[in-house]
Short mmCIF file of C-alpha atoms and ligand atoms in Angstrom, two decimals:
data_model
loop_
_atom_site.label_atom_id
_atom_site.label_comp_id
_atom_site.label_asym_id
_atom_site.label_seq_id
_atom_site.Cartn_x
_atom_site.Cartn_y
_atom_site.Cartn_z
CA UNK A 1446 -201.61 -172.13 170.95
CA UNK A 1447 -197.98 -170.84 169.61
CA UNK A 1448 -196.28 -173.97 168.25
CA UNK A 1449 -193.20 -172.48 169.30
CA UNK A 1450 -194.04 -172.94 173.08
CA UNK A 1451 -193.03 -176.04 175.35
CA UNK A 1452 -194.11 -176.74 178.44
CA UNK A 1453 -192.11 -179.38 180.64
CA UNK A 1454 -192.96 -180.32 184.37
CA UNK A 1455 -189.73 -181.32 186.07
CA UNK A 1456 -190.22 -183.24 189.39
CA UNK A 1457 -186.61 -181.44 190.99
CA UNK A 1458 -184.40 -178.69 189.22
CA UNK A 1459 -180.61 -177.97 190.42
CA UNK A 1460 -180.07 -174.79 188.31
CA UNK A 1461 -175.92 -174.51 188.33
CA UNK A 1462 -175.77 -171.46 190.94
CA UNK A 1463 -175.32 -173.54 193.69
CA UNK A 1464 -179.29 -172.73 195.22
CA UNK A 1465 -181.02 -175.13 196.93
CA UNK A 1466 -182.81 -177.87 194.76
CA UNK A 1467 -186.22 -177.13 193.41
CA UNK A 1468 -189.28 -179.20 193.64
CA UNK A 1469 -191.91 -179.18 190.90
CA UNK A 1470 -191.04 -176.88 188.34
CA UNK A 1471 -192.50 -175.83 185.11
CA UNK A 1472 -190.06 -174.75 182.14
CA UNK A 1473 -191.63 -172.93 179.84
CA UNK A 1474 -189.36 -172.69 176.30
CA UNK A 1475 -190.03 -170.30 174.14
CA UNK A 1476 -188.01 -170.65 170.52
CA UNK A 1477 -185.13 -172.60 172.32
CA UNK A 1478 -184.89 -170.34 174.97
CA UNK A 1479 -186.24 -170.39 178.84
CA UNK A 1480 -189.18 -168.27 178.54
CA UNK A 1481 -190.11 -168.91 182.23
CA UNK A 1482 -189.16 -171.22 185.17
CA UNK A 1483 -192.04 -171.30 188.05
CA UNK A 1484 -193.13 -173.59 190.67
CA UNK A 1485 -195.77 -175.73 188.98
CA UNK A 1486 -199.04 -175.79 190.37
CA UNK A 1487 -202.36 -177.86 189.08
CA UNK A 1488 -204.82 -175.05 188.87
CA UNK A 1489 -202.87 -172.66 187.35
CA UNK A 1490 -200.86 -174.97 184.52
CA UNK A 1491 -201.42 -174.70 180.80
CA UNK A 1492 -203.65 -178.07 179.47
CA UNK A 1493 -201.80 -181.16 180.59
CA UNK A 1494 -201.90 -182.87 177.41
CA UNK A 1495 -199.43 -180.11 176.23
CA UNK A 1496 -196.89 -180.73 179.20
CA UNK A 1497 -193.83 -183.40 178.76
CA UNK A 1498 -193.85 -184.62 181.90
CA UNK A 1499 -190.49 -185.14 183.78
CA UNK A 1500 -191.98 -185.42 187.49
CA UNK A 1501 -189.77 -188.43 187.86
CA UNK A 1502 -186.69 -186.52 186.95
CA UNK A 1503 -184.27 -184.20 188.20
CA UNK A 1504 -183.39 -181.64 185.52
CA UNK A 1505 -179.87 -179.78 185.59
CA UNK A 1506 -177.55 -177.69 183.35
CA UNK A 1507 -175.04 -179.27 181.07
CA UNK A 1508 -171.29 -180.24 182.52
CA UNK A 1509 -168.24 -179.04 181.90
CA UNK A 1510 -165.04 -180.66 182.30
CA UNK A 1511 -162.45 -178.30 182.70
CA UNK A 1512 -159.26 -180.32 182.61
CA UNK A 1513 -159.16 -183.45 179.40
CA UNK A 1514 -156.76 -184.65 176.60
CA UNK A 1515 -158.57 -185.32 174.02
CA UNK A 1516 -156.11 -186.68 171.36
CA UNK A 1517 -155.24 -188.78 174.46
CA UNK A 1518 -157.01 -192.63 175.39
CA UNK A 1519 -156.59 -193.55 179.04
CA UNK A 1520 -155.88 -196.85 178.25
CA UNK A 1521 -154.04 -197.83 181.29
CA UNK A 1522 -151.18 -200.18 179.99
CA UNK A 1523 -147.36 -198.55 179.91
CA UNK A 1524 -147.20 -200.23 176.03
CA UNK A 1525 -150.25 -198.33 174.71
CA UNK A 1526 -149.78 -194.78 176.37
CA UNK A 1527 -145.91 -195.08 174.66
CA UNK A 1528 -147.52 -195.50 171.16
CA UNK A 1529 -149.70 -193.00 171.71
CA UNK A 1530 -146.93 -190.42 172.13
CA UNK A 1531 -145.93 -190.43 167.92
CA UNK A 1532 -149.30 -191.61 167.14
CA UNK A 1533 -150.63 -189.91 163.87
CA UNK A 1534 -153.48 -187.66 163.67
CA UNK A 1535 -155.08 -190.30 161.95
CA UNK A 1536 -154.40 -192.21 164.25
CA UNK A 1537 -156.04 -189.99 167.33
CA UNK A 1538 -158.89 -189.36 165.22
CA UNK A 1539 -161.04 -191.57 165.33
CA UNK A 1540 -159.98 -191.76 169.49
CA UNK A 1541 -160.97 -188.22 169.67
CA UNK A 1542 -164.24 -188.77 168.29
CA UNK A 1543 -165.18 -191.76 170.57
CA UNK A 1544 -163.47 -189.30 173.75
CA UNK A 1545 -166.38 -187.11 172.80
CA UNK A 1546 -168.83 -189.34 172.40
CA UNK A 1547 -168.61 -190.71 175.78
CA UNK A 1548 -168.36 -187.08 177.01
CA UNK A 1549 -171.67 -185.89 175.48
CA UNK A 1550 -173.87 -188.92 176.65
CA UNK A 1551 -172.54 -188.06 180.42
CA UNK A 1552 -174.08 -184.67 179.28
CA UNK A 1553 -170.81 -183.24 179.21
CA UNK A 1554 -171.31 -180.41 176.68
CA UNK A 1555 -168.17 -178.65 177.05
CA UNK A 1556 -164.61 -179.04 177.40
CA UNK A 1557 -161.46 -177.72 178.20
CA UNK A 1558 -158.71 -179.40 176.31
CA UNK A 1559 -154.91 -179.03 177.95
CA UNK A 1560 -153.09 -179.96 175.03
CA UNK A 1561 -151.25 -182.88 173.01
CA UNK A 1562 -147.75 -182.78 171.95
CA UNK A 1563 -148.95 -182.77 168.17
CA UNK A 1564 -151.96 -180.20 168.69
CA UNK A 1565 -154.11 -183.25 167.25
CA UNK A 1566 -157.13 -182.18 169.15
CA UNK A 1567 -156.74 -178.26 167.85
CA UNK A 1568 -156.64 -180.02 164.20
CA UNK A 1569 -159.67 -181.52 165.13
CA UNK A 1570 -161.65 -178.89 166.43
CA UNK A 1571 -160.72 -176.80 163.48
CA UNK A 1572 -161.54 -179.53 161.12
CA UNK A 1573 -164.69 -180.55 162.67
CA UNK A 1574 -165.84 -177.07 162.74
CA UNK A 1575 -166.66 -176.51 158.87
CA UNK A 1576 -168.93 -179.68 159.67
CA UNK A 1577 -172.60 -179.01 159.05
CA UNK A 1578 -173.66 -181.67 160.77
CA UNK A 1579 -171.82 -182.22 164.34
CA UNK A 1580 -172.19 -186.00 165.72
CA UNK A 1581 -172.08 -184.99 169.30
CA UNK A 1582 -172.32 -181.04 170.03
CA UNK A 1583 -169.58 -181.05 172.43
CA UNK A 1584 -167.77 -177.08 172.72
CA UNK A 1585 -163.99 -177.58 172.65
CA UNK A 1586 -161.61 -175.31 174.12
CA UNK A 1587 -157.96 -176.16 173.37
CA UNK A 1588 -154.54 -175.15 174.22
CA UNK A 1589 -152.99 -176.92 171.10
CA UNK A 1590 -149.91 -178.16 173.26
CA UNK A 1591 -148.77 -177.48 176.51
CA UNK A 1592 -145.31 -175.78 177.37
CA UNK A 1593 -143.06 -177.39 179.51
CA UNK A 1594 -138.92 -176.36 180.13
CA UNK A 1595 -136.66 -178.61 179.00
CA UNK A 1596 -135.45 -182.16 180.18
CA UNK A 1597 -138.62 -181.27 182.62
CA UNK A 1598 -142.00 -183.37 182.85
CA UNK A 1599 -144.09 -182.49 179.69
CA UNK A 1600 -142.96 -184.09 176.89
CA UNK A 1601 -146.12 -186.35 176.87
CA UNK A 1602 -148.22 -184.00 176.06
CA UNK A 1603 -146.44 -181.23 174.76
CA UNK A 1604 -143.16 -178.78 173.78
CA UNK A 1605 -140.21 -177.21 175.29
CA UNK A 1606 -139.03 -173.83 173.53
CA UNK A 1607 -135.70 -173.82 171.37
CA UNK A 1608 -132.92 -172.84 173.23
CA UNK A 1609 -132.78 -170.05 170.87
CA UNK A 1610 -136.02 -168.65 172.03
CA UNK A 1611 -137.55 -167.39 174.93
CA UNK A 1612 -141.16 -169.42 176.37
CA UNK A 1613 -142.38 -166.27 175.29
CA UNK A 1614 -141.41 -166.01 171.59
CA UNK A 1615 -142.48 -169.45 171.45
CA UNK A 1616 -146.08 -169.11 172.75
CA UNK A 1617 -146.53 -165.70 170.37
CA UNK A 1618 -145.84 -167.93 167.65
CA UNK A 1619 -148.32 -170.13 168.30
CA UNK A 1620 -151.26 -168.09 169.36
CA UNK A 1621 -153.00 -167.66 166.59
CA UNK A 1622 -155.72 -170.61 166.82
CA UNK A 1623 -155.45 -171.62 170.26
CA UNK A 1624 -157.88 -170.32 173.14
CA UNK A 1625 -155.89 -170.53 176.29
CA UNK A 1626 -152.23 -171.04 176.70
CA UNK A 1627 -151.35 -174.47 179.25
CA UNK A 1628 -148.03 -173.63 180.72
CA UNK A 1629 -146.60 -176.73 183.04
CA UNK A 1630 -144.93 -175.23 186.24
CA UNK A 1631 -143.59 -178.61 188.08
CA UNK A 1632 -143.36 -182.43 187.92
CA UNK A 1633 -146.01 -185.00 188.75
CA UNK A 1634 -147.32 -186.20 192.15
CA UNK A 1635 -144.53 -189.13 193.47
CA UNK A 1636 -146.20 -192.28 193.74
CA UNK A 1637 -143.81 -193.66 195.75
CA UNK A 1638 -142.93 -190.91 198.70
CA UNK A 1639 -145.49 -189.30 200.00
CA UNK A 1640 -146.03 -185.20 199.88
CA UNK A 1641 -142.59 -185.07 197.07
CA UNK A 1642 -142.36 -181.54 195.70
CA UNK A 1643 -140.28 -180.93 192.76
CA UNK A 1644 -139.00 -177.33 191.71
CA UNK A 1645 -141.22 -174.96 189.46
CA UNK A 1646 -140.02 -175.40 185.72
CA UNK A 1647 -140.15 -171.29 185.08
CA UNK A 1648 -139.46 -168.15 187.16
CA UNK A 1649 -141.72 -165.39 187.93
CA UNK A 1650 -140.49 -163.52 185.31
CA UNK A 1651 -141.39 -165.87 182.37
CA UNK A 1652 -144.58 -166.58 184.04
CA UNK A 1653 -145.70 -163.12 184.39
CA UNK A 1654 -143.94 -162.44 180.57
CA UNK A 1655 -146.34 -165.48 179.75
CA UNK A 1656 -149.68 -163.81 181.98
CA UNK A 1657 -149.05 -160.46 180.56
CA UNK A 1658 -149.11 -162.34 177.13
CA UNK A 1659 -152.35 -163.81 177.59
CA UNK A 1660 -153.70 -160.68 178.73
CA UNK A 1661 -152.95 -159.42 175.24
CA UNK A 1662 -154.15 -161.35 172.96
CA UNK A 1663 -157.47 -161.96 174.85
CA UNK A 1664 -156.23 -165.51 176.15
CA UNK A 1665 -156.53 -167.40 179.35
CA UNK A 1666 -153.70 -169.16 181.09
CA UNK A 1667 -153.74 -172.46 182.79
CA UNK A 1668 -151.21 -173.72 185.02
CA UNK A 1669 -150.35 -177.34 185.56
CA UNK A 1670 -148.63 -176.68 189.56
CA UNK A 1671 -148.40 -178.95 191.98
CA UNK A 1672 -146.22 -178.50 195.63
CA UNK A 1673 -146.31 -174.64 197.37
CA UNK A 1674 -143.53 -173.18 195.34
CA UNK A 1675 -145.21 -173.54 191.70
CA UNK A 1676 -148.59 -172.73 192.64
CA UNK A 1677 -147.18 -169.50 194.88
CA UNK A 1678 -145.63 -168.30 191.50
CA UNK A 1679 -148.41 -169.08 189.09
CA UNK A 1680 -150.66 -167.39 191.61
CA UNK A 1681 -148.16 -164.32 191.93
CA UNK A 1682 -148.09 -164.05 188.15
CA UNK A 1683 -151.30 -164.06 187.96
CA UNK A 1684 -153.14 -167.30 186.20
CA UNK A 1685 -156.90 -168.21 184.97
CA UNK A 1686 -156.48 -171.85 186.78
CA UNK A 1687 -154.55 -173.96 189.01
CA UNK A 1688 -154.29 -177.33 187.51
CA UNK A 1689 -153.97 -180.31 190.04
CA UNK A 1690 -152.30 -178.10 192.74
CA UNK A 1691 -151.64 -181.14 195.17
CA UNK A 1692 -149.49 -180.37 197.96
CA UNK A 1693 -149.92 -176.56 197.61
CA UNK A 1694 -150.40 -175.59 201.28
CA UNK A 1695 -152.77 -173.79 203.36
CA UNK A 1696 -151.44 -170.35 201.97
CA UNK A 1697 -151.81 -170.69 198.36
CA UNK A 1698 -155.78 -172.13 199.57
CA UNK A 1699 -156.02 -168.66 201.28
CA UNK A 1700 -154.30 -166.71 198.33
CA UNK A 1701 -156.89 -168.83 195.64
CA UNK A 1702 -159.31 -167.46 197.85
CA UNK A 1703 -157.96 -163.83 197.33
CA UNK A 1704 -157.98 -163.85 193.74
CA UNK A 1705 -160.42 -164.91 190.80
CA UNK A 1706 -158.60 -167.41 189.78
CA UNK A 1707 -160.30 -171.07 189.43
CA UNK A 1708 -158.64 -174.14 191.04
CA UNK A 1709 -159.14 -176.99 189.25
CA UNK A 1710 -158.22 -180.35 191.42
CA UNK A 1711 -158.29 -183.35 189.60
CA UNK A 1712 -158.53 -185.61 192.61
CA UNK A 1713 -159.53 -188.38 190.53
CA UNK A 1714 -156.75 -188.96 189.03
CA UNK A 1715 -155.50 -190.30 191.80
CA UNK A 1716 -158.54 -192.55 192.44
CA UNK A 1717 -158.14 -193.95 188.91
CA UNK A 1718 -154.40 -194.82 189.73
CA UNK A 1719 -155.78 -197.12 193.34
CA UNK A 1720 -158.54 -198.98 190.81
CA UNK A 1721 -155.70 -199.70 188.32
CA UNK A 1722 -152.92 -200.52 190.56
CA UNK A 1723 -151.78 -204.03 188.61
CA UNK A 1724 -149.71 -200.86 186.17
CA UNK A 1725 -148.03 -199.39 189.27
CA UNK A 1726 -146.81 -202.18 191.07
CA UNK A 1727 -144.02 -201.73 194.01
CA UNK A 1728 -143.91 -201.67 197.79
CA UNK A 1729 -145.72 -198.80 199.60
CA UNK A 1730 -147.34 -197.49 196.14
CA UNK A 1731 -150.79 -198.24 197.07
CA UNK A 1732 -150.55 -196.21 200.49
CA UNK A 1733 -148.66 -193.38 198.94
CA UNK A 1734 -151.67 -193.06 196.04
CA UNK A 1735 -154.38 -193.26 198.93
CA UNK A 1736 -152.65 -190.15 200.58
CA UNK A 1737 -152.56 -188.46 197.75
CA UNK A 1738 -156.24 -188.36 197.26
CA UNK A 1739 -157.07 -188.14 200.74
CA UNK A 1740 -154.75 -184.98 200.94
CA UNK A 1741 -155.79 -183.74 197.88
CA UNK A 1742 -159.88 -183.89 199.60
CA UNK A 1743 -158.48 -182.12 202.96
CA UNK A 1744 -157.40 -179.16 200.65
CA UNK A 1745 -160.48 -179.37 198.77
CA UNK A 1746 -162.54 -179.14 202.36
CA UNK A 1747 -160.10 -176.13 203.26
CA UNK A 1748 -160.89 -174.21 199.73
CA UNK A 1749 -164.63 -174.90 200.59
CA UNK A 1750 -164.07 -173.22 203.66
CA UNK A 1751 -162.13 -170.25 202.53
CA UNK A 1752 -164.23 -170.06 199.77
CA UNK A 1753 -161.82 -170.67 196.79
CA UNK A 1754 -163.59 -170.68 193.25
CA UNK A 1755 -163.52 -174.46 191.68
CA UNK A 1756 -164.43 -176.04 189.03
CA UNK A 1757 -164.48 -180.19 187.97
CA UNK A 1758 -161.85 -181.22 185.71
CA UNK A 1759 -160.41 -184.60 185.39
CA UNK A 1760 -157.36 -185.00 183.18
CA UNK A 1761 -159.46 -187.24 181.42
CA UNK A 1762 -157.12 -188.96 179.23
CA UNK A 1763 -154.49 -189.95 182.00
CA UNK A 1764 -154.20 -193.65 182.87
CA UNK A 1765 -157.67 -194.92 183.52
CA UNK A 1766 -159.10 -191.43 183.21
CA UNK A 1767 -161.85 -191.95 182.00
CA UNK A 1768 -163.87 -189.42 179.69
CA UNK A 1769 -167.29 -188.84 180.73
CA UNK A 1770 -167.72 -190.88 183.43
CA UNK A 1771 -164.46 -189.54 185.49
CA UNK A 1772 -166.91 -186.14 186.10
CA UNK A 1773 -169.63 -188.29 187.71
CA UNK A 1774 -166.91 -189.35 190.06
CA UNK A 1775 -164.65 -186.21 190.45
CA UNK A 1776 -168.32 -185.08 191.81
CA UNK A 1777 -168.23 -187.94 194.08
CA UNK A 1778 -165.29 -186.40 195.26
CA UNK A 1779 -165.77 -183.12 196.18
CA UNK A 1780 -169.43 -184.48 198.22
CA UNK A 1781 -166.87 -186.43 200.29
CA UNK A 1782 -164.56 -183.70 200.85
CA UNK A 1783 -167.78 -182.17 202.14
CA UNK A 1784 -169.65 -180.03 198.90
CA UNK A 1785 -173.46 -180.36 199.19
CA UNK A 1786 -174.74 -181.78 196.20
CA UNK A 1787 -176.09 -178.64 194.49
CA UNK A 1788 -172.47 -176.76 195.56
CA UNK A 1789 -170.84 -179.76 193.58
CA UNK A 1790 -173.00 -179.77 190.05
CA UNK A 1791 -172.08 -175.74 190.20
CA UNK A 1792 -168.40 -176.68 190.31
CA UNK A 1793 -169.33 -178.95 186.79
CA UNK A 1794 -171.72 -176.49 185.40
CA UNK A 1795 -171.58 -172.86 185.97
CA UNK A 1796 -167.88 -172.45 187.53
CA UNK A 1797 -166.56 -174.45 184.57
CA UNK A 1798 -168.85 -172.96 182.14
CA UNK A 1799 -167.37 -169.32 183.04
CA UNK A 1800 -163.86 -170.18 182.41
CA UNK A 1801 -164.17 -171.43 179.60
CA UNK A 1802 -166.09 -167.96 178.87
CA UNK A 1803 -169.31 -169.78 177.49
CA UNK A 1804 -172.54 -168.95 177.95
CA UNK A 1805 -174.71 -171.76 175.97
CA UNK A 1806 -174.43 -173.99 179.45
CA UNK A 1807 -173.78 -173.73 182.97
CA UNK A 1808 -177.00 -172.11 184.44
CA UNK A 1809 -180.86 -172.65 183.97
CA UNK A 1810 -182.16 -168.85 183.67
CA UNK A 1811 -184.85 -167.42 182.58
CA UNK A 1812 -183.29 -165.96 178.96
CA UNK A 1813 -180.92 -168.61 178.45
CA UNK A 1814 -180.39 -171.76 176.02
CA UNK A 1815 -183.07 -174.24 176.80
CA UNK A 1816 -180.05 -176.67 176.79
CA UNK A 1817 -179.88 -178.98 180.06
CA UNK A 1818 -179.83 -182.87 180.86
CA UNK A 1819 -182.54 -185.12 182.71
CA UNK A 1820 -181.71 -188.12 185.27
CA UNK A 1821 -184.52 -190.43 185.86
CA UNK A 1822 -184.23 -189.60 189.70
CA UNK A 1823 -184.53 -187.65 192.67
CA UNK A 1824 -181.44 -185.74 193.89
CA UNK A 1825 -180.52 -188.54 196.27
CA UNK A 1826 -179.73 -191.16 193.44
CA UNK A 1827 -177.10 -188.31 191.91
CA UNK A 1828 -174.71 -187.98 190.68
CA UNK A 1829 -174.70 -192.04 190.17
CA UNK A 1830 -177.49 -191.45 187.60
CA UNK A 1831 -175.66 -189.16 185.59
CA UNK A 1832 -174.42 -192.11 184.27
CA UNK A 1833 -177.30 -192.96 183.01
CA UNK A 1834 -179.16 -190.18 181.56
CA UNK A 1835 -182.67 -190.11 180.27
CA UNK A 1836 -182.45 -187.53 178.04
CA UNK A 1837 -180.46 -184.21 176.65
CA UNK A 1838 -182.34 -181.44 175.33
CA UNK A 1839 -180.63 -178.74 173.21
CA UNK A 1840 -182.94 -175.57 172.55
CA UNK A 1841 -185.46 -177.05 174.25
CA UNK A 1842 -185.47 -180.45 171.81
CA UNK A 1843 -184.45 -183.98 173.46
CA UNK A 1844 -181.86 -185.81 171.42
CA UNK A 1845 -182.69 -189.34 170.20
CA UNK A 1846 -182.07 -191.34 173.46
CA UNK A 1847 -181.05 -194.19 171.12
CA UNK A 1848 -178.11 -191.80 169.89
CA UNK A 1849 -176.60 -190.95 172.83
CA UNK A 1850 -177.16 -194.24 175.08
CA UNK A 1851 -174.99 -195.50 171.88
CA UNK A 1852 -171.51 -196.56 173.56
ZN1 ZN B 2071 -153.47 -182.80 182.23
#
């Protein structure tokens, strides 16, 4: 027998593409890689003794989260999130490392980081790098900061350009280590009037200046747009993502449904606000919040139906964001804006794993990574149970449970 083969039987098997759920599987790994994926039958298996057996379990690929702050905690009191604004890198780092901590044992192997105002979690990532031993193997895309025009929303979490210099110039600058550009294109949601839209921050012109720009230097662009105006022009110049994109109207669902580019919702933020409302105290508030979410899932039901491209983020990061756990219930979500459980994990796994252009996660395929994450339970207990994993294998190898159950 080649030592370098592995047999595991895995009772169900969502595979990322959005098919229907498999039932009895066998994975056979090859040197880290899927050598074969078959419906497992008794006759025919290889000697049971040399089968891990995960008949219990449902096996499925890694998750992304497309949308976090990393250098960010989402500690929920106003004191706190003001510190954090000149906090040193210091400071953040050790935050930064817990962030992905709580990421990876949620099985969250890869994120998409939309920036700090002090480009703390870049530092990281290119600190951490040159490590030869990574703690928890989570992928980190960053933006470094985010750009935002002046005296506008965005100061939290990143810059403005000089008024000597054009969005442009500024961004060129600052390309070198980054790998997408985060460009903020209008306010927040209101929490206290229902359905408020506030003006874009750029014109078409800078945006598409800022799109042609990414299309350059081999980046991807990410728009922070909420209300119809902002998304209509990030759409029109032509973006990777739609960040948040509350209030954006029927037509910009249609026009996401046009293009390639990936809407990325965030509805939970909005949940997170309604369990933490003793922060955001004032008449109305907690009715206002509630129809923001439950707007936010009838647009998420349209772009089902039209047949718009998303993927889970959850501005992990914001107040009571929390990392890891936020993607079990920005899953939640989009099952009860009507996505079928399988539909739902491909939104977190393969739609999330393809913008951030990775290939080590998001689908199990013959030929790929033997990397993918086990619940002890049958598809009906999910996603609950993803926070609670059983295991994570990487290659094809299960990580000490001990090490990542560690909170
Ligand atoms: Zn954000």
């Amino acid at each position: 027998m080649d030592k370098q083969i592995q047999y595991i039987k895995a009772g169900w098997m969502i595979d990322g593409s959005g098919a229907p759920v498999q039932r009895n599987t066998l994975l056979t790994i090859k040197d880290g890689i899927f050598h074969d994926i078959s419906p497992f039958h008794k006759n025919d298996s290889p000697n049971s003794s040399l089968i891990t057996d995960l008949s219990r379990c449902t096996i499925l690929p890694p998750l992304t989260d497309c949308h976090v702050h990393l250098a960010i905690s989402s500690a929920t009191d106003p004191q706190s999130r003001k510190q954090q604004i000149n906090a040193t890198y210091e400071d953040c780092k050790t935050h930064i490392t817990d962030h992905l901590h709580y990421l990876f044992s949620h099985g969250v192997l890869a994120v998409r980081d939309a920036g700090d105002r002090s480009s703390h979690a870049l530092r990281y990532k290119r600190q951490t790098a040159s490590a030869t031993c990574k703690k928890d193997p989570v992928i980190i895309k960053t933006a470094g900061k985010a750009w935002h025009k002046k005296e506008r929303y965005g100061a939290f979490i990143g810059s403005s350009p000089a008024s000597s210099q054009t969005l442009q110039d500024e961004i060129s600058k600052n390309l070198g280590c980054i790998d997408h550009i985060k460009i903020i294109n209008s306010g927040i949601n209101s929490l206290t009037k229902f359905g408020k839209e506030t003006a874009p921050q750029f014109s078409l012109e800078e945006l598409q200046s800022i799109a042609s720009l990414a299309t350059e230097k081999k980046k991807r662009l990410m728009i922070h747009a909420n209300g119809k105006l902002p998304v209509q022009l990030a759409l029109e110049a032509g973006c990777h993502s739609i960040e948040h994109g509350f209030f954006m109207g029927d037509e910009n669902l249609k026009r996401l449904a046009d293009t390639d580019t990936v809407w990325v919702p965030t509805a939970v933020t909005m949940k997170a606000i309604l369990e933490n409302l003793e922060w955001h105290k004032g008449p109305g508030i907690k009715d206002v919040i509630r129809q923001n979410l439950d707007h936010q899932l009838a647009q998420i039901a349209k772009a089902k139906q039209y047949g718009v491209n998303i993927a889970i983020g959850t501005d992990s990061g914001c107040s009571g964001v929390i990392f890891g756990e936020s993607v079990v219930e920005e899953l939640k979500l989009l099952i009860q804006a009507g996505y079928s459980l399988v539909e739902a994990i491909q939104c977190a796994s393969l739609n999330g794993a393809t913008l951030l252009g990775i290939q080590e996660i998001g689908l199990l395929k013959k030929g790929r990574p033997a990397n993918f994450i086990v619940a002890r339970a049958t598809p009906a207990m999910l996603p609950r149970k993803l926070s609670y994993l059983e295991a994570i294998y990487l290659h094809g190898k299960p990580c000490s449970k001990a090490f990542f159950n560690k909170i």
